[in-house]
Coordinates of C-alpha atoms in Angstrom, one line a residue:
M300 CA 12.0 6.9 -63.4
L301 CA 15.3 5.4 -64.3
E302 CA 17.7 8.4 -64.7
E303 CA 20.9 6.5 -65.6
L304 CA 22.1 3.1 -66.5
R305 CA 25.8 2.1 -66.4
I306 CA 26.9 -1.2 -67.9
T307 CA 30.5 -2.6 -67.5
G308 CA 32.0 -5.9 -68.8
L309 CA 28.8 -7.3 -70.3
G310 CA 28.9 -8.9 -73.7
V311 CA 30.4 -6.5 -76.3
I312 CA 29.9 -3.6 -73.9
E313 CA 33.1 -2.7 -72.1
D314 CA 32.0 0.3 -70.1
T315 CA 29.1 2.6 -71.1
T316 CA 26.6 4.9 -69.5
L317 CA 23.0 5.6 -70.7
P318 CA 21.7 8.9 -69.6
L319 CA 17.9 8.5 -69.7
T320 CA 15.1 11.1 -69.6
R321 CA 11.4 11.3 -69.0
G322 CA 9.3 10.5 -72.0
M323 CA 10.4 8.4 -74.8
N324 CA 14.0 7.1 -75.0
V325 CA 15.0 5.2 -78.2
I326 CA 18.0 2.9 -78.6
T327 CA 19.2 2.1 -82.1
G328 CA 22.3 0.7 -83.7
E329 CA 23.6 -1.7 -86.3
T330 CA 22.7 -5.4 -85.9
G331 CA 25.2 -7.0 -83.5
A332 CA 26.3 -3.7 -82.0
G333 CA 25.0 -4.7 -78.5
K334 CA 21.5 -3.3 -78.2
T335 CA 20.4 -6.7 -76.7
M336 CA 23.1 -6.2 -74.0
V337 CA 21.3 -3.0 -72.8
V338 CA 18.1 -5.0 -72.3
T339 CA 20.1 -7.8 -70.7
G340 CA 21.7 -5.3 -68.4
L341 CA 18.3 -3.9 -67.4
G342 CA 17.1 -7.5 -66.6
L343 CA 20.1 -8.1 -64.4
L344 CA 19.7 -4.8 -62.6
F345 CA 16.1 -5.8 -61.6
G346 CA 16.8 -9.3 -60.4
G347 CA 16.9 -11.3 -63.7
R348 CA 18.7 -14.6 -64.0
A349 CA 22.5 -14.1 -64.5
D350 CA 24.3 -15.8 -67.4
A351 CA 28.0 -16.1 -66.7
G352 CA 28.7 -16.7 -70.4
R353 CA 27.9 -13.1 -71.1
V354 CA 30.6 -11.8 -68.8
R355 CA 33.6 -10.4 -70.5
A356 CA 36.9 -12.3 -69.8
D357 CA 38.6 -9.0 -68.9
P358 CA 37.9 -7.8 -66.2
G359 CA 36.1 -11.1 -65.4
R360 CA 33.0 -9.6 -64.0
A361 CA 30.0 -7.6 -65.2
I362 CA 28.5 -4.7 -63.3
V363 CA 25.2 -3.0 -63.9
E364 CA 24.3 0.1 -62.0
G365 CA 21.2 2.2 -62.0
R366 CA 19.9 5.4 -60.5
L367 CA 16.2 5.6 -59.7
R368 CA 14.1 8.5 -58.8
L369 CA 10.7 7.5 -57.6
V370 CA 7.6 9.5 -56.5
G371 CA 4.0 8.8 -55.6
A372 CA 2.6 5.4 -54.6
T373 CA 5.3 3.5 -56.4
G374 CA 8.0 5.5 -54.6
A375 CA 6.4 4.9 -51.3
A376 CA 6.1 1.2 -51.9
V377 CA 9.7 0.8 -53.0
H378 CA 11.1 3.0 -50.2
G379 CA 9.1 1.0 -47.7
R380 CA 10.4 -2.3 -49.0
I381 CA 14.0 -1.2 -48.9
A382 CA 13.6 0.3 -45.5
D383 CA 12.4 -3.1 -44.3
A384 CA 15.6 -4.6 -45.8
G385 CA 17.8 -2.1 -44.0
A386 CA 18.6 0.4 -46.9
E387 CA 17.5 3.9 -47.7
P388 CA 17.5 6.3 -50.6
D389 CA 19.9 9.3 -50.8
D390 CA 18.9 12.6 -49.3
D391 CA 17.6 13.9 -52.7
G392 CA 15.4 10.8 -53.1
V393 CA 17.6 9.0 -55.5
L394 CA 18.0 5.2 -55.1
L395 CA 21.1 3.5 -56.3
L396 CA 21.0 -0.1 -57.4
S397 CA 23.9 -2.4 -58.4
R398 CA 24.3 -6.0 -59.6
T399 CA 27.6 -7.8 -60.1
V400 CA 28.1 -11.1 -61.9
T401 CA 31.4 -12.8 -62.0
A402 CA 32.7 -15.1 -64.8
E403 CA 32.3 -18.0 -62.4
G404 CA 28.6 -17.2 -62.0
R405 CA 28.6 -15.7 -58.6
S406 CA 26.2 -12.8 -58.2
R407 CA 25.9 -9.9 -55.7
A408 CA 23.3 -7.1 -55.4
H409 CA 23.4 -3.8 -53.6
V410 CA 20.6 -1.4 -52.9
G411 CA 21.3 2.1 -51.5
G412 CA 24.9 1.1 -50.9
R413 CA 24.0 -2.0 -48.8
S414 CA 24.4 -5.6 -49.8
M415 CA 21.0 -7.3 -50.4
P416 CA 19.6 -10.6 -51.8
V417 CA 19.1 -10.5 -55.5
S418 CA 15.4 -11.2 -54.8
V419 CA 15.1 -7.6 -53.4
L420 CA 16.1 -6.2 -56.8
G421 CA 13.4 -8.4 -58.4
E422 CA 10.8 -7.0 -56.0
I423 CA 11.8 -3.5 -56.9
G424 CA 11.7 -4.3 -60.6
D425 CA 8.1 -5.6 -60.3
Q426 CA 7.1 -2.2 -59.0
V427 CA 9.3 0.0 -61.3
V428 CA 9.7 -1.5 -64.8
A429 CA 7.9 -3.8 -67.3
V430 CA 9.9 -5.3 -70.1
H431 CA 8.2 -6.4 -73.3
G432 CA 10.0 -8.2 -76.1
Q433 CA 9.4 -10.5 -79.0
S434 CA 9.2 -13.4 -76.7
D435 CA 6.1 -11.8 -75.1
Q436 CA 4.4 -11.9 -78.5
L437 CA 5.0 -15.6 -78.8
R438 CA 3.7 -16.1 -75.2
L439 CA 0.6 -14.2 -76.2
L440 CA -0.3 -17.0 -78.6
R441 CA -0.7 -19.5 -75.7
P442 CA -4.2 -19.8 -74.3
A443 CA -3.0 -19.6 -70.7
E444 CA -1.2 -16.3 -71.4
Q445 CA -4.4 -14.9 -73.0
R446 CA -6.4 -15.9 -69.9
A447 CA -3.7 -14.3 -67.7
A448 CA -3.9 -11.1 -69.8
L449 CA -7.7 -10.9 -69.3
D450 CA -7.4 -11.6 -65.6
R451 CA -4.8 -8.8 -65.3
F452 CA -7.1 -6.4 -67.1
A453 CA -10.1 -7.3 -64.9
G454 CA -8.5 -5.6 -61.9
A455 CA -7.8 -6.0 -58.3
E456 CA -11.2 -7.3 -57.2
H457 CA -11.1 -10.0 -59.8
E458 CA -7.6 -11.0 -58.5
K459 CA -9.0 -11.3 -55.0
L460 CA -11.8 -13.6 -56.4
L461 CA -9.2 -15.7 -58.1
D462 CA -7.1 -16.0 -55.0
T463 CA -10.2 -17.3 -53.1
M464 CA -10.9 -19.7 -56.0
R465 CA -7.4 -21.0 -55.8
E466 CA -7.5 -21.4 -52.0
V467 CA -10.9 -23.2 -52.0
H468 CA -9.9 -25.4 -55.0
G469 CA -6.7 -26.4 -53.2
R470 CA -8.7 -27.5 -50.1
W471 CA -11.2 -29.4 -52.3
R472 CA -8.5 -31.3 -54.1
Q473 CA -6.8 -32.1 -50.8
V474 CA -10.0 -33.5 -49.3
S475 CA -10.8 -35.4 -52.5
D476 CA -7.3 -36.9 -52.7
D477 CA -7.4 -37.8 -48.9
L478 CA -10.8 -39.5 -49.3
A479 CA -9.7 -41.4 -52.4
D480 CA -6.5 -42.5 -50.8
R481 CA -8.3 -43.8 -47.6
R482 CA -10.7 -45.8 -49.8
R483 CA -8.1 -47.1 -52.2
N484 CA -5.5 -48.1 -49.6
A485 CA -7.8 -49.2 -46.8
R486 CA -6.2 -52.6 -46.3
E487 CA -2.6 -51.1 -46.1
R488 CA -3.8 -48.4 -43.8
N489 CA -5.5 -50.9 -41.5
Q490 CA -2.4 -53.0 -41.4
E491 CA -0.2 -50.0 -40.5
A492 CA -2.7 -48.9 -37.9
D493 CA -2.7 -52.4 -36.3
L494 CA 1.1 -52.3 -35.9
L495 CA 1.0 -48.8 -34.5
R496 CA -1.7 -49.9 -31.9
L497 CA 0.4 -52.8 -30.8
G498 CA 3.3 -50.5 -30.2
L499 CA 1.1 -48.0 -28.4
D500 CA -0.4 -50.7 -26.2
E501 CA 3.1 -51.9 -25.2
I502 CA 4.3 -48.4 -24.4
T503 CA 1.1 -47.6 -22.5
R504 CA 1.5 -50.7 -20.3
V505 CA 5.0 -49.6 -19.3
D506 CA 4.0 -45.9 -19.1
P507 CA 7.5 -44.4 -19.4
Q508 CA 8.0 -40.9 -17.8
P509 CA 10.3 -38.1 -19.0
G510 CA 13.7 -38.3 -17.3
E511 CA 12.8 -41.6 -15.6
E512 CA 15.8 -43.6 -17.0
A513 CA 18.4 -41.3 -15.4
E514 CA 16.6 -41.3 -12.1
L515 CA 16.4 -45.1 -12.0
K516 CA 20.1 -45.4 -12.9
A517 CA 21.1 -43.2 -10.0
E518 CA 18.8 -45.1 -7.6
A519 CA 20.2 -48.4 -8.6
Q520 CA 23.8 -47.2 -8.0
R521 CA 22.8 -46.1 -4.5
L522 CA 21.1 -49.4 -3.7
E523 CA 24.0 -51.5 -5.1
H524 CA 26.5 -49.6 -2.9
A525 CA 24.4 -49.0 0.1
E526 CA 26.8 -50.5 2.7
G527 CA 29.8 -48.6 1.4
L528 CA 27.7 -45.4 1.3
R529 CA 26.6 -46.0 4.9
A530 CA 30.1 -46.6 6.2
A531 CA 31.4 -43.4 4.5
A532 CA 28.6 -41.3 5.9
Q533 CA 29.0 -42.7 9.4
V534 CA 32.8 -42.0 9.5
A535 CA 32.1 -38.5 8.3
V536 CA 29.5 -37.9 11.0
L537 CA 31.8 -39.2 13.8
A538 CA 34.6 -36.9 12.5
L539 CA 32.4 -33.9 12.4
A540 CA 30.1 -34.3 15.4
G541 CA 31.4 -37.3 17.4
G542 CA 29.5 -40.3 18.6
S543 CA 26.4 -40.6 20.7
D544 CA 28.3 -42.4 23.5
A545 CA 29.1 -39.9 26.2
A546 CA 32.1 -42.0 27.4
D547 CA 33.7 -41.6 23.9
D548 CA 36.3 -38.7 24.3
T549 CA 37.6 -38.9 20.7
P550 CA 38.0 -35.3 19.5
D551 CA 35.6 -34.2 16.7
A552 CA 35.5 -31.2 14.4
T553 CA 32.6 -29.6 16.3
G554 CA 34.4 -29.8 19.6
L555 CA 37.7 -28.7 18.2
L556 CA 36.1 -25.6 16.5
G557 CA 34.4 -24.8 19.8
A558 CA 37.7 -24.9 21.7
A559 CA 39.3 -22.7 19.1
R560 CA 36.5 -20.1 19.3
R561 CA 36.7 -19.9 23.1
A562 CA 40.4 -19.4 23.0
L563 CA 40.2 -16.6 20.5
E564 CA 37.3 -14.9 22.3
A565 CA 39.3 -14.9 25.5
Q566 CA 41.9 -12.6 23.9
A567 CA 39.6 -10.6 21.8
G568 CA 39.7 -7.7 24.3
V569 CA 43.5 -7.5 23.7
D570 CA 43.4 -7.7 19.9
R571 CA 40.3 -7.1 17.9
L572 CA 41.6 -9.2 15.0
L573 CA 41.3 -12.3 17.2
G574 CA 37.7 -11.3 17.8
D575 CA 37.0 -11.1 14.1
L576 CA 38.7 -14.5 13.5
A577 CA 36.5 -16.0 16.4
G578 CA 33.4 -14.9 14.4
R579 CA 34.6 -16.7 11.3
V580 CA 35.4 -19.9 13.4
T581 CA 31.8 -19.6 14.6
E582 CA 30.6 -19.6 11.0
A583 CA 32.7 -22.6 10.2
A584 CA 31.3 -24.5 13.2
T585 CA 27.7 -23.7 12.0
L586 CA 28.5 -25.0 8.6
V587 CA 30.1 -28.2 10.0
G588 CA 27.0 -28.7 12.1
D589 CA 24.7 -28.3 9.1
V590 CA 26.7 -30.9 7.2
A591 CA 26.6 -33.3 10.1
A592 CA 22.9 -32.9 10.3
E593 CA 22.4 -33.6 6.6
L594 CA 24.6 -36.7 6.8
S595 CA 22.5 -37.9 9.7
G596 CA 19.4 -37.5 7.6
Y597 CA 21.1 -39.2 4.6
L598 CA 21.9 -42.2 6.9
A599 CA 18.3 -42.4 8.1
A600 CA 17.0 -42.3 4.5
L601 CA 19.6 -44.7 3.0
D602 CA 17.7 -47.7 1.7
A603 CA 19.4 -51.1 1.4
D604 CA 16.2 -53.0 0.5
P605 CA 17.0 -55.9 -1.9
Q606 CA 13.4 -56.0 -3.0
R607 CA 13.5 -52.3 -4.1
L608 CA 16.7 -53.0 -6.0
Q609 CA 15.1 -55.9 -7.8
A610 CA 12.1 -53.7 -8.7
V611 CA 14.5 -51.0 -10.1
Y612 CA 16.3 -53.7 -12.2
E613 CA 13.0 -54.9 -13.6
R614 CA 11.7 -51.4 -14.4
R615 CA 15.0 -50.5 -16.2
M616 CA 14.7 -53.8 -18.2
A617 CA 11.2 -52.9 -19.3
L618 CA 12.4 -49.4 -20.4
R619 CA 15.3 -51.0 -22.3
G620 CA 12.8 -53.2 -24.1
L621 CA 11.0 -50.1 -25.4
T622 CA 14.2 -48.3 -26.4
R623 CA 15.4 -51.4 -28.4
K624 CA 12.2 -51.2 -30.5
Y625 CA 11.1 -47.6 -30.8
A626 CA 13.9 -45.1 -30.0
D627 CA 17.3 -44.6 -28.5
D628 CA 16.1 -43.3 -25.1
V629 CA 12.9 -43.0 -23.1
D630 CA 12.2 -39.4 -24.3
G631 CA 12.4 -40.7 -27.8
V632 CA 9.9 -43.5 -27.0
I633 CA 7.5 -40.9 -25.7
A634 CA 7.9 -38.9 -28.8
W635 CA 7.3 -42.0 -31.0
A636 CA 4.1 -42.7 -29.1
Q637 CA 2.9 -39.1 -29.8
R638 CA 3.7 -39.4 -33.5
A639 CA 2.0 -42.8 -33.6
R640 CA -1.2 -41.4 -32.2
E641 CA -1.2 -38.6 -34.8
R642 CA -0.5 -41.1 -37.6
L643 CA -3.4 -43.3 -36.4
A644 CA -5.7 -40.3 -36.8
D645 CA -4.5 -40.0 -40.4
L646 CA -5.0 -43.7 -41.0
D647 CA -8.6 -43.7 -39.9
T648 CA -10.7 -45.5 -42.4
S649 CA -13.8 -45.8 -40.3
D650 CA -17.2 -45.4 -42.0
E651 CA -17.9 -42.4 -39.9
L652 CA -14.8 -40.5 -41.0
L653 CA -15.2 -41.5 -44.7
D654 CA -18.8 -40.2 -44.6
E655 CA -17.6 -37.0 -43.0
L656 CA -14.9 -36.5 -45.6
D657 CA -17.4 -37.3 -48.4
R658 CA -19.7 -34.6 -47.1
E659 CA -16.8 -32.1 -46.9
R660 CA -15.7 -32.9 -50.4
A661 CA -19.2 -32.4 -51.8
R662 CA -19.6 -29.1 -49.9
L663 CA -16.2 -27.8 -51.2
A664 CA -17.1 -29.0 -54.7
D665 CA -20.3 -26.9 -54.6
E666 CA -18.3 -23.9 -53.4
V667 CA -15.7 -24.3 -56.1
A668 CA -18.4 -24.5 -58.8
E669 CA -20.1 -21.4 -57.4
L670 CA -16.7 -19.5 -57.4
A671 CA -15.9 -20.7 -60.9
S672 CA -19.3 -19.4 -62.0
R673 CA -18.5 -16.0 -60.5
V674 CA -15.0 -16.0 -62.1
S675 CA -16.5 -16.8 -65.5
A676 CA -19.0 -14.0 -65.2
A677 CA -16.3 -11.5 -64.2
R678 CA -14.2 -12.6 -67.2
R679 CA -17.1 -12.3 -69.6
S680 CA -17.7 -8.8 -68.4
A681 CA -14.1 -7.8 -68.6
A682 CA -13.7 -9.4 -72.0
V683 CA -16.2 -6.9 -73.6
R684 CA -14.3 -3.9 -72.2
F685 CA -10.9 -5.4 -72.9
A686 CA -11.8 -6.1 -76.6
E687 CA -13.2 -2.6 -77.1
Q688 CA -10.2 -0.9 -75.7
V689 CA -7.7 -3.0 -77.6
S690 CA -9.7 -2.5 -80.8
V691 CA -9.5 1.3 -80.2
E692 CA -5.8 1.1 -79.9
L693 CA -5.5 -0.9 -83.0
A694 CA -7.3 1.7 -85.0
G695 CA -4.5 4.1 -84.0
L696 CA -1.8 1.6 -85.1
A697 CA -2.8 1.6 -88.8
M698 CA -5.3 -1.1 -88.3
P699 CA -8.5 1.0 -88.5
H700 CA -10.9 -1.7 -89.5
A701 CA -9.5 -4.5 -87.3
R702 CA -11.3 -5.7 -84.2
V703 CA -10.3 -8.0 -81.4
E704 CA -12.7 -10.3 -79.8
V705 CA -12.1 -11.9 -76.4
V706 CA -14.1 -15.2 -76.1
V707 CA -14.6 -16.9 -72.8
L708 CA -15.5 -20.6 -73.2
A709 CA -16.1 -23.4 -70.8
R710 CA -13.1 -25.6 -70.5
P711 CA -13.9 -29.1 -72.1
P712 CA -13.8 -31.9 -69.6
G713 CA -11.4 -34.9 -69.9
R714 CA -8.1 -33.0 -69.9
G715 CA -6.8 -34.4 -66.7
E716 CA -8.7 -32.0 -64.5
P717 CA -11.7 -32.8 -62.3
T718 CA -15.1 -32.1 -63.8
L719 CA -17.9 -30.1 -62.2
T720 CA -21.1 -28.6 -63.4
V721 CA -20.6 -24.9 -63.8
D722 CA -23.6 -22.8 -64.9
G723 CA -25.3 -26.0 -66.1
V724 CA -22.3 -27.1 -68.2
E725 CA -19.9 -29.9 -67.5
A726 CA -16.4 -28.3 -67.5
G727 CA -12.9 -29.1 -66.4
V728 CA -12.1 -27.0 -63.3
G729 CA -8.6 -26.0 -62.3
P730 CA -7.2 -23.5 -59.7
D731 CA -7.9 -20.6 -62.2
G732 CA -11.5 -21.6 -62.8
A733 CA -13.4 -23.4 -65.5
D734 CA -12.6 -21.2 -68.5
E735 CA -10.6 -21.1 -71.7
V736 CA -9.9 -17.6 -73.0
E737 CA -9.2 -17.0 -76.7
L738 CA -8.2 -13.7 -78.4
R739 CA -9.5 -13.6 -81.9
L740 CA -8.6 -11.0 -84.6
L741 CA -10.9 -9.7 -87.3
A742 CA -8.3 -8.2 -89.6
H743 CA -10.8 -6.4 -91.8
P744 CA -14.6 -6.2 -92.4
G745 CA -16.0 -9.4 -93.6
A746 CA -13.0 -11.5 -92.4
P747 CA -13.8 -14.3 -90.0
A748 CA -12.7 -13.9 -86.4
L749 CA -9.6 -16.2 -86.1
P750 CA -7.5 -17.0 -83.1
L751 CA -4.4 -14.9 -83.0
Q752 CA -2.1 -17.9 -83.7
R753 CA -4.0 -18.4 -87.0
G754 CA -5.2 -15.0 -88.0
A755 CA -2.4 -12.6 -87.3
S756 CA 0.7 -11.9 -89.3
G757 CA 4.0 -11.0 -87.6
G758 CA 3.3 -7.3 -88.0
E759 CA -0.3 -7.6 -86.8
L760 CA 0.8 -9.6 -83.8
S761 CA 3.3 -6.9 -82.9
R762 CA 0.6 -4.2 -83.0
V763 CA -1.9 -6.3 -81.1
M764 CA 0.7 -6.9 -78.4
L765 CA 1.5 -3.2 -78.3
A766 CA -2.2 -2.3 -78.1
I767 CA -2.6 -4.7 -75.1
E768 CA 0.3 -3.1 -73.3
V769 CA -1.0 0.4 -73.9
V770 CA -4.3 -0.7 -72.4
F771 CA -2.5 -2.1 -69.4
A772 CA -0.5 1.0 -69.0
G773 CA -3.6 3.1 -68.9
A774 CA -4.8 1.0 -66.0
G775 CA -1.7 1.7 -63.9
G776 CA 1.3 -0.5 -63.5
P777 CA 5.0 0.3 -63.5
P778 CA 6.1 3.8 -64.4
T779 CA 8.9 2.6 -66.8
L780 CA 8.0 0.5 -69.9
V781 CA 10.7 -1.2 -72.0
F782 CA 9.9 -2.4 -75.5
D783 CA 12.5 -4.6 -77.1
E784 CA 11.9 -4.7 -80.9
V785 CA 8.2 -5.2 -80.5
D786 CA 7.8 -3.5 -83.9
A787 CA 9.3 -6.4 -85.7
G788 CA 7.6 -7.2 -89.0
V789 CA 6.2 -3.7 -89.3
G790 CA 7.0 -0.9 -91.8
G791 CA 5.6 2.1 -93.7
Q792 CA 2.6 3.9 -92.3
A793 CA 2.1 1.3 -89.6
A794 CA 5.6 2.0 -88.2
V795 CA 4.8 5.8 -88.1
E796 CA 1.6 5.0 -86.1
I797 CA 3.6 2.8 -83.7
G798 CA 6.0 5.6 -83.1
R799 CA 3.1 8.1 -82.6
R800 CA 1.4 5.8 -80.1
L801 CA 4.6 5.2 -78.1
A802 CA 5.2 8.9 -78.0
R803 CA 1.6 9.4 -76.5
L804 CA 2.3 6.6 -74.0
A805 CA 5.5 8.5 -73.0
R806 CA 3.4 11.4 -71.8
S807 CA 2.4 9.4 -68.7
H808 CA 5.3 6.9 -68.6
Q809 CA 9.0 6.7 -69.1
V810 CA 9.4 4.6 -72.2
L811 CA 12.5 2.8 -73.5
V812 CA 12.3 1.4 -77.0
V813 CA 14.9 -0.7 -78.8
T814 CA 14.1 -0.5 -82.5
H815 CA 15.3 -0.8 -86.1
L816 CA 12.6 1.5 -87.4
P817 CA 13.5 5.1 -88.2
Q818 CA 9.8 6.0 -88.1
V819 CA 9.7 5.0 -84.4
A820 CA 13.1 6.5 -83.5
A821 CA 12.0 9.9 -84.9
F822 CA 9.5 10.3 -82.1
A823 CA 12.0 10.0 -79.3
D824 CA 12.7 12.6 -76.7
R825 CA 16.2 11.2 -76.4
H826 CA 18.0 9.1 -79.0
L827 CA 20.8 6.8 -78.0
V828 CA 23.0 4.9 -80.5
V829 CA 24.9 1.7 -79.7
A830 CA 28.1 1.8 -81.8
K831 CA 30.6 -1.0 -82.2
D832 CA 34.3 -0.4 -82.2
T833 CA 36.4 -3.0 -84.0
G834 CA 39.6 -1.0 -84.1
G835 CA 41.4 -2.7 -81.3
A836 CA 42.2 -6.3 -80.6
V837 CA 38.8 -6.9 -78.9
T838 CA 35.5 -5.7 -80.3
T839 CA 33.7 -3.4 -77.9
S840 CA 30.5 -1.3 -78.0
G841 CA 29.5 2.0 -76.4
V842 CA 26.4 4.2 -76.2
Q843 CA 26.2 7.9 -77.1
V844 CA 23.4 10.4 -77.3
V845 CA 22.8 11.8 -80.8
E846 CA 21.2 15.2 -81.5
D847 CA 20.6 17.5 -84.5
T848 CA 22.8 16.5 -87.4
D849 CA 24.1 13.3 -85.8
R850 CA 20.6 12.2 -85.2
A851 CA 19.6 12.9 -88.8
R852 CA 22.6 10.9 -90.0
E853 CA 21.6 7.9 -87.7
L854 CA 18.0 8.0 -89.1
A855 CA 19.5 8.2 -92.7
R856 CA 21.5 5.1 -91.9
M857 CA 18.4 3.3 -90.6
L858 CA 16.4 4.4 -93.7
A859 CA 18.9 3.4 -96.4
G860 CA 22.1 2.3 -94.8
L861 CA 23.7 5.6 -96.1
P862 CA 24.4 7.9 -93.2
D863 CA 26.2 10.5 -95.4
S864 CA 23.6 10.5 -98.2
D865 CA 22.2 14.0 -98.7
L866 CA 18.9 12.6 -99.9
G867 CA 18.7 10.2 -96.9
I868 CA 19.5 13.0 -94.4
A869 CA 16.9 15.2 -96.0
H870 CA 14.3 12.4 -95.6
A871 CA 15.4 11.9 -92.0
E872 CA 15.1 15.6 -91.2
E873 CA 11.6 15.6 -92.7
L874 CA 10.7 12.6 -90.6
L875 CA 12.0 14.4 -87.5
A876 CA 10.0 17.5 -88.3
V877 CA 6.8 15.5 -88.7
A878 CA 7.5 13.7 -85.4
A879 CA 8.2 17.0 -83.6
R880 CA 4.9 18.5 -84.8
E881 CA 3.1 15.3 -83.6
R882 CA 4.7 15.6 -80.1
R883 CA 3.8 19.3 -79.8
G884 CA 0.3 18.5 -80.8

């Protein structure tokens, strides 16, 4: 549950804290006092979109902080998610959340004291809280939302079936579009394929190899400067090891090092240091010998063949011809050739491939139609149970004779979606199946079943929406439910029934209700009032818990606009007593 909510610098709220409890929490206040900012703050805390225009100029940033205490499966899921993100709850199991929005629109989020992406708050919110407002009632009038509500009610197995439907439908559309494109653009594809084949043929004839360009450049340099390289190597060999002519007595490094070693070894018995140095001279002589041997091998392998040099020039010219057309270097040419081969496979318009794609398209179409049939059957089965449960809830919301029907119809073809035969009927098929779902209301016996958008008044629509949410709550879902003025257009006995039903819902969930109705507020376990202060230079609002006499005065204000009226307070106390008996019962 959400134990505490603190809001700073948001709209008319300067700095206030809402202590929340288990059960039913009600938030009331005059119009314009800032009740909406409480719901806005909740939205920000759980990853909602930030609106910099709602941030107070002083201090220039809005901060919303919340303290969560979670148990059971929801707690395990949330704690696992934040652990993956590198955060953890406090030792007592409390999880602290924070969201900051600046006047410039920058936003930061913290979970368990650690900075997190705002999306993590959104993921936590999906597990913890569900917010229902008047906009949800308007969305419920849209057929797509009605279908989504039925799918949600149908359960996890139905969702898995829908996921399979969406995946197979996506592959079917991909293959269908690919086939249509190959047929429609066959000429353009063939022209592009011909150009790619010409390029591939040229590259194949040259057959460039990775790193070949650098190797050829180095070989050309050696061949071009072969005489200079030979002369340098010969001079070095003579200096290191002498010539092959025995009569040549020119000193060389090998001979001089040998003489030095012998001189040092002769005195090594007198001074051990000279013996050590003689060993190092021996190492130097060995190294000089190795270098001289390698130079001799270099001279033997040094090629001054003009024909080989011409062949290298021609090979480099052939490679430059490729790099002028296809890429900046040889490795790029090789990569271009690989991409061209892959693109040629995509451009294939051969009869064999078209026939294969056509068979795959037909196979997938049959699979989509079969899945759409299963989805429709699941929806029809769920529709009966959904209608029964919502109708039962309506009976407890002062609509005892009303019934809700959930009708599942085949989607008419010709609406921009592909058409398939599903259960013997031509229907438009989308990723969500081949159905249209319509919620219809029979307001009283003998009345026709009319679609919600035509047959429900504002008050009836509010109660239908509440009934649906109660049904969803009974099937699981987030432990905290927020209702933002969902009782609009309702009064009298219907308002009492809404309060009673929300109180029953609060036995299994934490419920937060923003309301103008005293009949609803009377059922609260905790009553919070948002009050506006216009005494200073800037209007601000704060929240306080009201109990006993203060609570009766607030209900009297809601009843008649007269918080100090003795008659109003008496009426409020009677309403509180009735609600208290209901809660105890």
